[in-house]
Amino acid sequence: MTTLPSTLLLDWKRIFKWGPICAAALLFVSLVGMPIKLDPKSIISPLLSLGYVSLFWLPLIFGYIASSRVVLEGVETSKPGLSDLLTGVLTGAIGGAGLTLLMLGIENFDIRDPLINWSPQLLEVLAFGARDLNSAVWIGIGGALGLVGAALNVIPESLRRVVSYGSFTVLAVAIFEPALDDMSEGFRLEWLIELIFQKRGGLKLWPAIILASLIGLISVISKGKVKKAVAQYREQEGSQKKQTSYVLFGIVAVLGIVLPIFMGTYVNSLLANVGIFLLLALGLNIVVGLAGILDLGYVAFFAVGAYTTAVFTSELSPFFAPGMTWALSLVFVVILAALTGLIIGAPVIRMRGDYLAIVTLGFGEIIRLLFLSDFLKPYFGGAQGILGIPGIDLGFVYISGTDTRGIFYLVLFFCALAVYVSWRLQASRLGRSWMAIREDEQVAEAMGINTVNSKLMAFVVGAVLASFAGAIMAARVGSVFPNSFMILISIVILVVVIVGGMGSIPGVFVGAFVLIGILGGPKQPGLLQEFGSLKLLVYGMLLVYMMLQRPEGLVPSARRTQELHQEEFLQDSWLKGTDAEDEEQPVEGEEAQI
Amino acid sequence: MSHLLEIKDLQVTFGGLDALSGLNFHVDEGEIVSVIGPNGAGKTTFFNTITGLVEPTGGDILFQGDSVLGLEPNEITSLGIARTFQNVRLFPNMTILENVMVAQHCRTSQNVFGALFQTKAFKKEEEEIRQRGEEILSFFGSRLVGYRLDQAAFMLSYANRRRLEIARAMATQPRLMLLDEPVAGMNPSETAELTELIGRLRSEWGFTIVIIEHDMAVVKNVSDRVVVLDHGVPIASGSFEEVSTDPDVIEAYLGRPVESHS
Ligand SMILES: Nc1ncnc2c1ncn2[C@@H]1O[C@H](COP(=O)(O)OP(=O)(O)OP(=O)(O)O)[C@@H](O)[C@H]1O
Ligand SMILES: [Mg+2]
């Protein structure tokens, strides 16, 4: 008799847990229409489109999850091997079976009524365009992808790096194709673009493979060096760290100023969009990240900035049209935004937590509805808004709304201003009081901090920064309408701040570039235009994922990491033998008189 | 001469429960007065009322001759009353230095413009805040200074947290300091050390001090006068010797002999 080698004992529980979850995820992705909507975006032409990527990554990830082991320190585990691979295959296959069932279902039933993507179109995509493909093929595909996922657990670390870095690079380059295409002109690199991309879009096969192996190779060679450099930077002391920071800042600044010259309209307009949201996010970061006020109606100040600019600069403003230059109107923008901040803030600021969030949400809508109302129509034009906002005349230069490069520079300037403001305020008496209020409002008050004033100040500073964004936006678009200031904007800005890392300026930058740049803003297309209406779904999923896995954000501020991981910090310092619990030396002499 | 702090017929009720009733109390400049009493006697409530965290239902609180009723807690702090909390309430994620810097808020004035334009006045004030912070921290020997200045407060040991809380109260530059069980949870040697420091708070820094304490050795050592509360009512006051032999006080602490036997 032969017995199965013990390594082939499968963990059925895991398989039957992750397999069905994988199937459910695949069904969900299919039925929200990702494969159909994303199919036009080619990654490697003609082999792979983003639509298929949206399906393929799931069995791969779930195969990886199902076959990865919980490693407890000090506990011997058997070496990863055949049984893990099989676990991956089975998990992926169960997932794929979900799509097989879906195909059969679409062929035989019609429930398009509630599920609009239950369609022949989806069937066609799932059948890879072939007429009568056996739907069981998906079980095989799922199994194969699960195998790849599981293999990632089994292969040595360096190989894993090559594969993951390589594929991520290919994906990233394909996503950035429109931007690269646009930039190539400025750099006279059209030939390179032609070399690696197909005319219809998507990477050519060979360039993709070369690119992936190149990056994979580099990732192995430079292994750990980046991490080390970052750690080194973190550990630098006072003046040295300052110096490095200045150098880094200088590099970023020079890039920000020089690069746009080489970029075309497409990239510049994309960056201008990112910049406007970045400016908003930097402002909200002061309110939420530094002062801890969860303001869900931040769009109100954006609207006030835009409408003030419109009224003061446009000749077509219905009631009062002084026709000032943009620069001059900015004075009024600041004053009115600050006033609005005070007016909204004063009643709201005394509330706490959830109440405050809900009330600010309300105020955000109220401002929009006021601009929309018939009552104020004679002043703000109601739903028709205000048209004819001229370009930006700064005296020494004129930037028209369509001059995307000029707009980008302007946005860049105001973002720099916002960064400066956050940085300086953080290290000031006011910034410290915000920190204290965030930690314990009652104690802060008992320690002599006027919490109402401090918080109101944060509200006003945030309002003014948002109004700058509004002023630029108005001049850029040339018109303002109430419906450009939906609640969705407040939420998207908040998501940018949260995903990037609350209270962290680099985090907010990363958040804005990733979310607005790649996915796009509420109405502004990003690099992945194909996402269209799916954008918000992705936003939501990203937010949930971040909250569960990385609540401190992509690039967290040191302080926030510390807040969320106090226990670990204490443990660390205890392990290092420094002084979380410090030994108290007994006082000279007597053991206290009791 | 009027008292530094004078409390007249103070009444605090929590939904039917009289936490304090008919409390008369005063402290003169330069005194150290202890408030003692069994658990739940209303001692912490007494401090909370003085500092404006709890609103009294009756009576009056005069500080330097003026009523502080109806003032916000931060306004009372700027008048010159500082406190510590029984259940240490630091700003745990702020550094030790930041904890004492932020407490100087009501003694400083620079605002947004100073910070944005980095005015001379702003820089000077920041420097002063930092220096005063370090000076206050060094009052506790080497325990809160050096590399610890930039450590988060939650990293401190329990005894050091209590010390930092006192430092933070000192940083508000008060005239009257209210310490709520400052040695609770400390070991005997730490207690002895802090007892000495409390004496120096008066002699070197000139604070008038009211202290709530269960440790009778500390009470005996530091106080000029002791006030005993029970069920929100003052039942005795005088020197430690007088109070500790008062039959009412013994009864409050030990219970009525007849009751406890039957
Ligand atoms: N915010 C509150 N709401 C309701 N009841 C309260 C509140 N604060 C205190 N009390 C009640 O008032 C009474 C006095 O409480 P207090 O905390 O002042 O006592 P204490 O003398 O400080 O006691 P301990 O020695 O345990 O610190 C207790 O019965 C307590 O339950
Ligand atoms: Mg108490």
PDB file of C-alpha atoms and ligand atoms in Angstrom, chain B residues 43-44 86 180-181, ligand 2:
ATOM      1  CA  LYS B  43     -12.454  65.492  46.173  1.00  0.00           C
ATOM      2  CA  THR B  44     -11.923  65.234  42.433  1.00  0.00           C
ATOM      3  CA  GLN B  86      -5.931  61.698  39.108  1.00  0.00           C
ATOM      4  CA  ASP B 180      -4.896  65.260  42.366  1.00  0.00           C
ATOM      5  CA  GLU B 181      -3.204  62.287  44.062  1.00  0.00           C
TER       6      GLU B 181
HETATM    7 MG    MG C   2     -10.647  61.510  42.958  1.00  0.00          MG
END
